[in-house]
Amino acid sequence: MRRRPALLTMVGSLAAVGLAATSAMAAVPSVDTATAPVVSQAVLATDTDGDSLPDSWETNGYDANGDGVIDVNLPAMGADPRKKDLFVEMDYMEGRLATTAALDRIVQVFAQAPVSNPDGTTGIKIHLDAGSARGAAYDLGGGNLVAYDNDLNPSGSQTTAIKNANFAPARKAVFYYMLWADSYDGGCSSGQAFNIPNDTFIVTVGPKCWNATDNINVGTFIHELGHNLGLSHGGSDHVNYKPNYLSVMNYFFQLGGLPKADGTLSFSFSNVAPPALNETSLTEANGLGSSASAFKTSWKCPDGSSRTTTGAASGPIDWNCDGDATDVTAADINDDNVNNTLTTQNNWANIVFGGGAVGQGANVQKRTPAAELREMTHSEWAELQR
């Protein structure tokens, strides 16, 4: 993030926040992306760790209305101006809140992120707020049980209504907001982020359509939060099912995890960017190259079935599923009915902090087309299992 002068004037602060609020509202008309509270005090723009939360907030707390009273006590919640922080309030419908074990796993994924901090450590400290439902470790004073609705329809306006009724306005510059719900818009989609980047998302793997395990809850939460943090289904674009995109943002790996060569599963964002794959000329002997040596991968065969490598994806891969891995061949390995060049991305190196109303309002959003926000359905998940 480009540094600004240390102290902005009151007028400059109001202008920056007003710009963020205007752009967020214009970006997603169906969802109130939590217009940032007006900050009537001078705002210290210095953000040493680059997490969009100014050092002054992380050191002294956030006074939303300039009345001299701290409304969000970030230091008491564990914020550190020299280590990246993410705050997420989680409201939930009955029976839909993820287990403590699942929340622990989400925290671990971010703690292990290969992201450097000014204090010399790596990782991101994510602060999840479920109120009193999951013990002191996940109680930051928010997190509410909301009325059960097995179909948020229309999802945008209903999510906004629940958010407005339960999410304290003073938190909107600090916390992302999410809702553990059942389903939305009459379908069986796993979640929705409403825009990329953004400050609001829902996870909808409830009993109407799903039998949600911890893996499904963990993967979908991180996937949808990833959209709020600026990440896409294809890394550098929205093309899905890329075998070289080794990320929970890839539908292949969202719900069941990315298999690793050591037999474990990853529910993390990608930390490598293997070479692009030209589907008109795939050299099977090359696999995904040396950067993928820690991972396995999956791809689509000509008959539409899915395959996963038995060993590391850096080794030879039978892209055309003919029983050997010695060909130079053309194959539609992501099953989108066209042979393209599939690019990828190191997600962790491309995280965008401060989506929507979160932070100082430095990130002006563009509207993300609805087709690019479409999420995995239960039928698509079932198809991957065949």
PDB file of C-alpha atoms in Angstrom, residues 67-337:
ATOM      1  CA  ASP A  67     -17.039  11.878  20.539  1.00  0.00           C
ATOM      2  CA  GLY A  68     -13.892  10.907  22.423  1.00  0.00           C
ATOM      3  CA  VAL A  69     -15.236   7.468  23.349  1.00  0.00           C
ATOM      4  CA  ILE A  70     -13.612   4.376  21.848  1.00  0.00           C
ATOM      5  CA  ASP A  71     -16.296   2.354  20.071  1.00  0.00           C
ATOM      6  CA  VAL A  72     -14.158  -0.584  18.903  1.00  0.00           C
ATOM      7  CA  ASN A  73     -11.299  -1.444  21.249  1.00  0.00           C
ATOM      8  CA  LEU A  74      -8.946  -3.081  18.780  1.00  0.00           C
ATOM      9  CA  PRO A  75      -5.939  -3.449  21.121  1.00  0.00           C
ATOM     10  CA  ALA A  76      -8.134  -5.231  23.681  1.00  0.00           C
ATOM     11  CA  MET A  77      -9.203  -7.590  20.884  1.00  0.00           C
ATOM     12  CA  GLY A  78      -5.585  -8.413  20.084  1.00  0.00           C
ATOM     13  CA  ALA A  79      -4.821  -6.046  17.202  1.00  0.00           C
ATOM     14  CA  ASP A  80      -1.181  -5.207  16.540  1.00  0.00           C
ATOM     15  CA  PRO A  81      -0.027  -2.354  14.273  1.00  0.00           C
ATOM     16  CA  ARG A  82       3.021  -4.410  13.276  1.00  0.00           C
ATOM     17  CA  LYS A  83       1.198  -7.645  12.356  1.00  0.00           C
ATOM     18  CA  LYS A  84      -1.623  -7.985   9.826  1.00  0.00           C
ATOM     19  CA  ASP A  85      -5.081  -8.419  11.373  1.00  0.00           C
ATOM     20  CA  LEU A  86      -8.464  -9.434   9.964  1.00  0.00           C
ATOM     21  CA  PHE A  87     -11.653  -9.114  12.019  1.00  0.00           C
ATOM     22  CA  VAL A  88     -14.797 -11.048  11.041  1.00  0.00           C
ATOM     23  CA  GLU A  89     -18.141 -10.914  12.835  1.00  0.00           C
ATOM     24  CA  MET A  90     -20.091 -14.135  12.321  1.00  0.00           C
ATOM     25  CA  ASP A  91     -23.858 -14.128  12.723  1.00  0.00           C
ATOM     26  CA  TYR A  92     -25.560 -17.480  12.366  1.00  0.00           C
ATOM     27  CA  MET A  93     -28.829 -19.351  12.042  1.00  0.00           C
ATOM     28  CA  GLU A  94     -29.674 -22.174  14.438  1.00  0.00           C
ATOM     29  CA  GLY A  95     -27.445 -25.183  13.818  1.00  0.00           C
ATOM     30  CA  ARG A  96     -25.389 -23.442  11.145  1.00  0.00           C
ATOM     31  CA  LEU A  97     -22.430 -22.010  13.077  1.00  0.00           C
ATOM     32  CA  ALA A  98     -19.232 -23.950  12.379  1.00  0.00           C
ATOM     33  CA  THR A  99     -17.764 -26.031  15.192  1.00  0.00           C
ATOM     34  CA  THR A 100     -14.967 -24.770  17.407  1.00  0.00           C
ATOM     35  CA  ALA A 101     -12.638 -27.254  15.699  1.00  0.00           C
ATOM     36  CA  ALA A 102     -13.514 -25.782  12.295  1.00  0.00           C
ATOM     37  CA  LEU A 103     -12.936 -22.228  13.537  1.00  0.00           C
ATOM     38  CA  ASP A 104      -9.571 -23.316  14.958  1.00  0.00           C
ATOM     39  CA  ARG A 105      -8.612 -24.615  11.515  1.00  0.00           C
ATOM     40  CA  ILE A 106      -9.580 -21.333   9.840  1.00  0.00           C
ATOM     41  CA  VAL A 107      -7.405 -19.426  12.310  1.00  0.00           C
ATOM     42  CA  GLN A 108      -4.518 -21.810  11.641  1.00  0.00           C
ATOM     43  CA  VAL A 109      -4.718 -21.336   7.855  1.00  0.00           C
ATOM     44  CA  PHE A 110      -4.266 -17.587   8.232  1.00  0.00           C
ATOM     45  CA  ALA A 111      -1.631 -17.932  10.964  1.00  0.00           C
ATOM     46  CA  GLN A 112       0.441 -20.067   8.579  1.00  0.00           C
ATOM     47  CA  ALA A 113       0.093 -17.668   5.637  1.00  0.00           C
ATOM     48  CA  PRO A 114       3.422 -16.918   3.916  1.00  0.00           C
ATOM     49  CA  VAL A 115       2.853 -13.196   4.402  1.00  0.00           C
ATOM     50  CA  SER A 116       5.543 -11.086   6.065  1.00  0.00           C
ATOM     51  CA  ASN A 117       4.956  -8.557   8.848  1.00  0.00           C
ATOM     52  CA  PRO A 118       6.954  -5.587  10.153  1.00  0.00           C
ATOM     53  CA  ASP A 119       7.455  -7.385  13.492  1.00  0.00           C
ATOM     54  CA  GLY A 120       9.519 -10.040  11.706  1.00  0.00           C
ATOM     55  CA  THR A 121       6.861 -12.766  11.824  1.00  0.00           C
ATOM     56  CA  THR A 122       4.800 -14.299   9.051  1.00  0.00           C
ATOM     57  CA  GLY A 123       1.075 -14.952   8.968  1.00  0.00           C
ATOM     58  CA  ILE A 124      -2.173 -13.060   9.423  1.00  0.00           C
ATOM     59  CA  LYS A 125      -4.028 -12.952  12.726  1.00  0.00           C
ATOM     60  CA  ILE A 126      -7.709 -13.493  11.997  1.00  0.00           C
ATOM     61  CA  HIS A 127     -10.105 -12.597  14.813  1.00  0.00           C
ATOM     62  CA  LEU A 128     -13.418 -14.478  14.527  1.00  0.00           C
ATOM     63  CA  ASP A 129     -16.367 -13.234  16.579  1.00  0.00           C
ATOM     64  CA  ALA A 130     -19.170 -15.711  17.299  1.00  0.00           C
ATOM     65  CA  GLY A 131     -20.308 -14.028  20.503  1.00  0.00           C
ATOM     66  CA  SER A 132     -20.719 -16.440  23.400  1.00  0.00           C
ATOM     67  CA  ALA A 133     -21.555 -19.450  21.201  1.00  0.00           C
ATOM     68  CA  ARG A 134     -17.987 -20.798  20.830  1.00  0.00           C
ATOM     69  CA  GLY A 135     -16.250 -19.769  24.031  1.00  0.00           C
ATOM     70  CA  ALA A 136     -14.000 -16.904  25.048  1.00  0.00           C
ATOM     71  CA  ALA A 137     -11.517 -17.400  22.200  1.00  0.00           C
ATOM     72  CA  TYR A 138     -14.220 -16.471  19.689  1.00  0.00           C
ATOM     73  CA  ASP A 139     -16.156 -13.893  21.708  1.00  0.00           C
ATOM     74  CA  LEU A 140     -15.394 -10.278  20.800  1.00  0.00           C
ATOM     75  CA  GLY A 141     -18.799  -8.958  21.787  1.00  0.00           C
ATOM     76  CA  GLY A 142     -20.641  -9.527  18.505  1.00  0.00           C
ATOM     77  CA  GLY A 143     -21.830 -12.689  16.789  1.00  0.00           C
ATOM     78  CA  ASN A 144     -25.596 -13.138  16.952  1.00  0.00           C
ATOM     79  CA  LEU A 145     -28.118 -15.932  16.564  1.00  0.00           C
ATOM     80  CA  VAL A 146     -30.585 -14.764  13.895  1.00  0.00           C
ATOM     81  CA  ALA A 147     -33.981 -16.060  12.818  1.00  0.00           C
ATOM     82  CA  TYR A 148     -33.870 -19.197  10.688  1.00  0.00           C
ATOM     83  CA  ASP A 149     -34.677 -18.795   7.001  1.00  0.00           C
ATOM     84  CA  ASN A 150     -34.013 -21.774   4.739  1.00  0.00           C
ATOM     85  CA  ASP A 151     -33.889 -19.545   1.654  1.00  0.00           C
ATOM     86  CA  LEU A 152     -32.470 -16.012   1.677  1.00  0.00           C
ATOM     87  CA  ASN A 153     -34.399 -14.737  -1.309  1.00  0.00           C
ATOM     88  CA  PRO A 154     -33.463 -12.304  -2.685  1.00  0.00           C
ATOM     89  CA  SER A 155     -30.108 -12.903  -1.067  1.00  0.00           C
ATOM     90  CA  GLY A 156     -28.799  -9.357  -1.374  1.00  0.00           C
ATOM     91  CA  SER A 157     -31.628  -7.521   0.343  1.00  0.00           C
ATOM     92  CA  GLN A 158     -32.218 -10.220   2.957  1.00  0.00           C
ATOM     93  CA  THR A 159     -28.537 -10.361   3.899  1.00  0.00           C
ATOM     94  CA  THR A 160     -28.521  -6.576   4.149  1.00  0.00           C
ATOM     95  CA  ALA A 161     -31.583  -6.601   6.421  1.00  0.00           C
ATOM     96  CA  ILE A 162     -30.034  -9.170   8.771  1.00  0.00           C
ATOM     97  CA  LYS A 163     -26.748  -7.290   8.783  1.00  0.00           C
ATOM     98  CA  ASN A 164     -28.378  -3.941   9.525  1.00  0.00           C
ATOM     99  CA  ALA A 165     -30.375  -5.434  12.399  1.00  0.00           C
ATOM    100  CA  ASN A 166     -27.425  -7.144  14.084  1.00  0.00           C
ATOM    101  CA  PHE A 167     -24.126  -5.544  13.072  1.00  0.00           C
ATOM    102  CA  ALA A 168     -23.133  -2.466  15.087  1.00  0.00           C
ATOM    103  CA  PRO A 169     -22.510   0.497  12.738  1.00  0.00           C
ATOM    104  CA  ALA A 170     -19.298   1.402  14.572  1.00  0.00           C
ATOM    105  CA  ARG A 171     -17.827  -1.967  13.571  1.00  0.00           C
ATOM    106  CA  LYS A 172     -18.221  -1.440   9.836  1.00  0.00           C
ATOM    107  CA  ALA A 173     -14.806   0.161   9.385  1.00  0.00           C
ATOM    108  CA  VAL A 174     -13.083  -2.674  11.276  1.00  0.00           C
ATOM    109  CA  PHE A 175     -14.949  -5.975  10.843  1.00  0.00           C
ATOM    110  CA  TYR A 176     -15.898  -7.986   7.808  1.00  0.00           C
ATOM    111  CA  TYR A 177     -19.410  -9.375   8.219  1.00  0.00           C
ATOM    112  CA  MET A 178     -20.510 -12.909   7.418  1.00  0.00           C
ATOM    113  CA  LEU A 179     -23.601 -15.037   7.962  1.00  0.00           C
ATOM    114  CA  TRP A 180     -23.775 -18.810   8.436  1.00  0.00           C
ATOM    115  CA  ALA A 181     -27.079 -19.563   6.672  1.00  0.00           C
ATOM    116  CA  ASP A 182     -28.927 -22.409   4.925  1.00  0.00           C
ATOM    117  CA  SER A 183     -29.456 -21.522   1.241  1.00  0.00           C
ATOM    118  CA  TYR A 184     -30.278 -18.569  -0.987  1.00  0.00           C
ATOM    119  CA  ASP A 185     -32.158 -17.492  -4.117  1.00  0.00           C
ATOM    120  CA  GLY A 186     -34.028 -20.774  -4.441  1.00  0.00           C
ATOM    121  CA  GLY A 187     -30.891 -22.779  -5.202  1.00  0.00           C
ATOM    122  CA  CYS A 188     -28.208 -24.924  -3.597  1.00  0.00           C
ATOM    123  CA  SER A 189     -25.139 -22.721  -3.973  1.00  0.00           C
ATOM    124  CA  SER A 190     -22.465 -22.965  -1.285  1.00  0.00           C
ATOM    125  CA  GLY A 191     -22.093 -19.242  -0.604  1.00  0.00           C
ATOM    126  CA  GLN A 192     -21.937 -15.700  -1.929  1.00  0.00           C
ATOM    127  CA  ALA A 193     -19.544 -12.745  -1.585  1.00  0.00           C
ATOM    128  CA  PHE A 194     -21.587 -10.170  -3.556  1.00  0.00           C
ATOM    129  CA  ASN A 195     -18.513  -8.381  -4.918  1.00  0.00           C
ATOM    130  CA  ILE A 196     -14.728  -8.702  -5.288  1.00  0.00           C
ATOM    131  CA  PRO A 197     -13.310  -7.283  -3.057  1.00  0.00           C
ATOM    132  CA  ASN A 198     -15.990  -6.663  -0.451  1.00  0.00           C
ATOM    133  CA  ASP A 199     -16.759  -6.644   3.271  1.00  0.00           C
ATOM    134  CA  THR A 200     -19.723  -9.072   3.420  1.00  0.00           C
ATOM    135  CA  PHE A 201     -20.246 -12.759   2.598  1.00  0.00           C
ATOM    136  CA  ILE A 202     -22.525 -15.684   3.395  1.00  0.00           C
ATOM    137  CA  VAL A 203     -21.859 -19.423   3.740  1.00  0.00           C
ATOM    138  CA  THR A 204     -24.905 -21.473   2.738  1.00  0.00           C
ATOM    139  CA  VAL A 205     -24.165 -25.167   3.069  1.00  0.00           C
ATOM    140  CA  GLY A 206     -27.179 -25.842   5.276  1.00  0.00           C
ATOM    141  CA  PRO A 207     -29.423 -28.915   5.522  1.00  0.00           C
ATOM    142  CA  LYS A 208     -31.775 -27.851   2.732  1.00  0.00           C
ATOM    143  CA  CYS A 209     -29.173 -29.038   0.206  1.00  0.00           C
ATOM    144  CA  TRP A 210     -26.003 -30.091   2.015  1.00  0.00           C
ATOM    145  CA  ASN A 211     -24.669 -32.334   4.743  1.00  0.00           C
ATOM    146  CA  ALA A 212     -21.956 -29.924   5.821  1.00  0.00           C
ATOM    147  CA  THR A 213     -18.813 -31.378   7.369  1.00  0.00           C
ATOM    148  CA  ASP A 214     -16.050 -29.373   9.013  1.00  0.00           C
ATOM    149  CA  ASN A 215     -14.128 -29.601   5.733  1.00  0.00           C
ATOM    150  CA  ILE A 216     -17.020 -28.098   3.778  1.00  0.00           C
ATOM    151  CA  ASN A 217     -17.529 -25.306   6.321  1.00  0.00           C
ATOM    152  CA  VAL A 218     -13.811 -24.484   6.529  1.00  0.00           C
ATOM    153  CA  GLY A 219     -13.287 -24.545   2.767  1.00  0.00           C
ATOM    154  CA  THR A 220     -16.355 -22.460   1.958  1.00  0.00           C
ATOM    155  CA  PHE A 221     -15.675 -19.856   4.664  1.00  0.00           C
ATOM    156  CA  ILE A 222     -12.103 -19.336   3.446  1.00  0.00           C
ATOM    157  CA  HIS A 223     -13.240 -19.369  -0.205  1.00  0.00           C
ATOM    158  CA  GLU A 224     -15.885 -16.660   0.304  1.00  0.00           C
ATOM    159  CA  LEU A 225     -13.621 -14.556   2.521  1.00  0.00           C
ATOM    160  CA  GLY A 226     -11.055 -14.917  -0.260  1.00  0.00           C
ATOM    161  CA  HIS A 227     -13.426 -13.100  -2.607  1.00  0.00           C
ATOM    162  CA  ASN A 228     -13.774 -10.323  -0.009  1.00  0.00           C
ATOM    163  CA  LEU A 229      -9.966 -10.169  -0.060  1.00  0.00           C
ATOM    164  CA  GLY A 230      -9.867  -9.706  -3.829  1.00  0.00           C
ATOM    165  CA  LEU A 231      -9.311 -13.302  -4.989  1.00  0.00           C
ATOM    166  CA  SER A 232     -11.044 -14.979  -7.940  1.00  0.00           C
ATOM    167  CA  HIS A 233     -11.964 -18.492  -9.063  1.00  0.00           C
ATOM    168  CA  GLY A 234      -9.125 -18.587 -11.569  1.00  0.00           C
ATOM    169  CA  GLY A 235      -6.494 -16.476  -9.860  1.00  0.00           C
ATOM    170  CA  SER A 236      -5.728 -13.985 -12.604  1.00  0.00           C
ATOM    171  CA  ASP A 237      -9.267 -14.396 -14.014  1.00  0.00           C
ATOM    172  CA  HIS A 238     -12.542 -16.212 -13.282  1.00  0.00           C
ATOM    173  CA  VAL A 239     -11.890 -19.364 -15.331  1.00  0.00           C
ATOM    174  CA  ASN A 240     -12.511 -22.300 -13.007  1.00  0.00           C
ATOM    175  CA  TYR A 241     -11.202 -25.854 -12.526  1.00  0.00           C
ATOM    176  CA  LYS A 242      -7.627 -25.021 -13.526  1.00  0.00           C
ATOM    177  CA  PRO A 243      -5.303 -27.898 -12.548  1.00  0.00           C
ATOM    178  CA  ASN A 244      -2.440 -25.440 -12.036  1.00  0.00           C
ATOM    179  CA  TYR A 245      -4.428 -23.204  -9.659  1.00  0.00           C
ATOM    180  CA  LEU A 246      -3.593 -24.835  -6.333  1.00  0.00           C
ATOM    181  CA  SER A 247      -6.017 -22.914  -4.154  1.00  0.00           C
ATOM    182  CA  VAL A 248      -9.197 -23.251  -2.125  1.00  0.00           C
ATOM    183  CA  MET A 249     -10.535 -20.608  -4.547  1.00  0.00           C
ATOM    184  CA  ASN A 250     -10.593 -23.349  -7.218  1.00  0.00           C
ATOM    185  CA  TYR A 251     -13.858 -25.356  -7.204  1.00  0.00           C
ATOM    186  CA  PHE A 252     -11.790 -28.533  -7.443  1.00  0.00           C
ATOM    187  CA  PHE A 253     -10.432 -27.893  -3.941  1.00  0.00           C
ATOM    188  CA  GLN A 254     -13.021 -25.721  -2.154  1.00  0.00           C
ATOM    189  CA  LEU A 255     -15.027 -28.382  -0.346  1.00  0.00           C
ATOM    190  CA  GLY A 256     -12.703 -31.356  -0.097  1.00  0.00           C
ATOM    191  CA  GLY A 257      -9.373 -29.577   0.147  1.00  0.00           C
ATOM    192  CA  LEU A 258      -6.278 -29.591  -2.033  1.00  0.00           C
ATOM    193  CA  PRO A 259      -4.508 -32.953  -1.627  1.00  0.00           C
ATOM    194  CA  LYS A 260      -0.833 -32.645  -0.789  1.00  0.00           C
ATOM    195  CA  ALA A 261       1.920 -35.038  -1.767  1.00  0.00           C
ATOM    196  CA  ASP A 262       2.407 -35.983   1.904  1.00  0.00           C
ATOM    197  CA  GLY A 263      -1.191 -37.224   2.161  1.00  0.00           C
ATOM    198  CA  THR A 264      -2.640 -34.233   4.035  1.00  0.00           C
ATOM    199  CA  LEU A 265      -5.167 -31.690   2.764  1.00  0.00           C
ATOM    200  CA  SER A 266      -4.774 -27.941   2.327  1.00  0.00           C
ATOM    201  CA  PHE A 267      -7.675 -25.498   2.646  1.00  0.00           C
ATOM    202  CA  SER A 268      -5.464 -22.496   2.022  1.00  0.00           C
ATOM    203  CA  PHE A 269      -4.967 -19.961  -0.735  1.00  0.00           C
ATOM    204  CA  SER A 270      -2.248 -20.698  -3.279  1.00  0.00           C
ATOM    205  CA  ASN A 271       1.331 -19.873  -2.342  1.00  0.00           C
ATOM    206  CA  VAL A 272       2.817 -20.885  -5.707  1.00  0.00           C
ATOM    207  CA  ALA A 273       2.044 -20.017  -9.314  1.00  0.00           C
ATOM    208  CA  PRO A 274       2.985 -22.942 -11.580  1.00  0.00           C
ATOM    209  CA  PRO A 275       3.564 -22.265 -15.285  1.00  0.00           C
ATOM    210  CA  ALA A 276       0.574 -21.588 -17.538  1.00  0.00           C
ATOM    211  CA  LEU A 277      -0.944 -24.592 -19.311  1.00  0.00           C
ATOM    212  CA  ASN A 278      -1.664 -24.287 -23.031  1.00  0.00           C
ATOM    213  CA  GLU A 279      -4.512 -26.724 -23.641  1.00  0.00           C
ATOM    214  CA  THR A 280      -3.674 -26.926 -27.348  1.00  0.00           C
ATOM    215  CA  SER A 281      -0.226 -28.342 -26.558  1.00  0.00           C
ATOM    216  CA  LEU A 282       0.216 -30.047 -23.181  1.00  0.00           C
ATOM    217  CA  THR A 283       3.487 -31.863 -22.523  1.00  0.00           C
ATOM    218  CA  GLU A 284       2.419 -34.606 -20.151  1.00  0.00           C
ATOM    219  CA  ALA A 285       5.954 -35.373 -18.974  1.00  0.00           C
ATOM    220  CA  ASN A 286       6.284 -31.860 -17.532  1.00  0.00           C
ATOM    221  CA  GLY A 287       3.326 -32.044 -15.151  1.00  0.00           C
ATOM    222  CA  LEU A 288       2.951 -28.717 -13.357  1.00  0.00           C
ATOM    223  CA  GLY A 289       6.659 -28.173 -12.836  1.00  0.00           C
ATOM    224  CA  SER A 290       8.834 -28.082  -9.741  1.00  0.00           C
ATOM    225  CA  SER A 291       6.849 -25.390  -7.896  1.00  0.00           C
ATOM    226  CA  ALA A 292       3.998 -27.908  -7.491  1.00  0.00           C
ATOM    227  CA  SER A 293       6.137 -30.598  -5.862  1.00  0.00           C
ATOM    228  CA  ALA A 294       4.309 -30.351  -2.513  1.00  0.00           C
ATOM    229  CA  PHE A 295       0.866 -30.883  -4.047  1.00  0.00           C
ATOM    230  CA  LYS A 296      -1.279 -33.256  -6.019  1.00  0.00           C
ATOM    231  CA  THR A 297      -3.825 -31.862  -8.459  1.00  0.00           C
ATOM    232  CA  SER A 298      -7.046 -32.708 -10.275  1.00  0.00           C
ATOM    233  CA  TRP A 299      -8.158 -32.320 -13.876  1.00  0.00           C
ATOM    234  CA  LYS A 300     -10.982 -33.246 -16.231  1.00  0.00           C
ATOM    235  CA  CYS A 301     -10.836 -36.111 -18.723  1.00  0.00           C
ATOM    236  CA  PRO A 302     -12.438 -36.009 -22.196  1.00  0.00           C
ATOM    237  CA  ASP A 303     -15.439 -37.965 -20.855  1.00  0.00           C
ATOM    238  CA  GLY A 304     -16.071 -35.286 -18.201  1.00  0.00           C
ATOM    239  CA  SER A 305     -14.875 -37.361 -15.262  1.00  0.00           C
ATOM    240  CA  SER A 306     -12.338 -35.992 -12.791  1.00  0.00           C
ATOM    241  CA  ARG A 307      -8.950 -37.452 -11.969  1.00  0.00           C
ATOM    242  CA  THR A 308      -6.402 -36.704  -9.267  1.00  0.00           C
ATOM    243  CA  THR A 309      -2.702 -37.436  -9.489  1.00  0.00           C
ATOM    244  CA  THR A 310      -1.460 -40.281  -7.318  1.00  0.00           C
ATOM    245  CA  GLY A 311       1.803 -38.479  -6.613  1.00  0.00           C
ATOM    246  CA  ALA A 312       3.184 -34.961  -6.712  1.00  0.00           C
ATOM    247  CA  ALA A 313       1.813 -32.734  -9.481  1.00  0.00           C
ATOM    248  CA  SER A 314       5.388 -31.889 -10.452  1.00  0.00           C
ATOM    249  CA  GLY A 315       5.636 -35.322 -12.069  1.00  0.00           C
ATOM    250  CA  PRO A 316       4.142 -36.525 -15.378  1.00  0.00           C
ATOM    251  CA  ILE A 317       0.346 -36.159 -15.749  1.00  0.00           C
ATOM    252  CA  ASP A 318      -1.881 -38.087 -18.168  1.00  0.00           C
ATOM    253  CA  TRP A 319      -3.799 -35.033 -19.369  1.00  0.00           C
ATOM    254  CA  ASN A 320      -5.761 -36.854 -22.098  1.00  0.00           C
ATOM    255  CA  CYS A 321      -6.503 -39.845 -19.833  1.00  0.00           C
ATOM    256  CA  ASP A 322      -5.301 -42.432 -22.356  1.00  0.00           C
ATOM    257  CA  GLY A 323      -3.341 -44.502 -19.860  1.00  0.00           C
ATOM    258  CA  ASP A 324       0.129 -43.002 -20.262  1.00  0.00           C
ATOM    259  CA  ALA A 325       1.820 -39.684 -19.487  1.00  0.00           C
ATOM    260  CA  THR A 326       4.166 -39.437 -22.457  1.00  0.00           C
ATOM    261  CA  ASP A 327       2.134 -37.442 -24.981  1.00  0.00           C
ATOM    262  CA  VAL A 328       2.202 -33.891 -26.226  1.00  0.00           C
ATOM    263  CA  THR A 329      -1.519 -33.456 -26.618  1.00  0.00           C
ATOM    264  CA  ALA A 330      -4.492 -31.115 -26.806  1.00  0.00           C
ATOM    265  CA  ALA A 331      -7.046 -31.567 -24.034  1.00  0.00           C
ATOM    266  CA  ASP A 332      -9.795 -29.540 -22.378  1.00  0.00           C
ATOM    267  CA  ILE A 333      -8.496 -30.244 -18.882  1.00  0.00           C
ATOM    268  CA  ASN A 334     -10.873 -27.833 -17.094  1.00  0.00           C
ATOM    269  CA  ASP A 335     -13.946 -28.947 -19.084  1.00  0.00           C
ATOM    270  CA  ASP A 336     -15.107 -25.525 -20.259  1.00  0.00           C
ATOM    271  CA  ASN A 337     -15.522 -26.641 -23.891  1.00  0.00           C
TER     272      ASN A 337
END
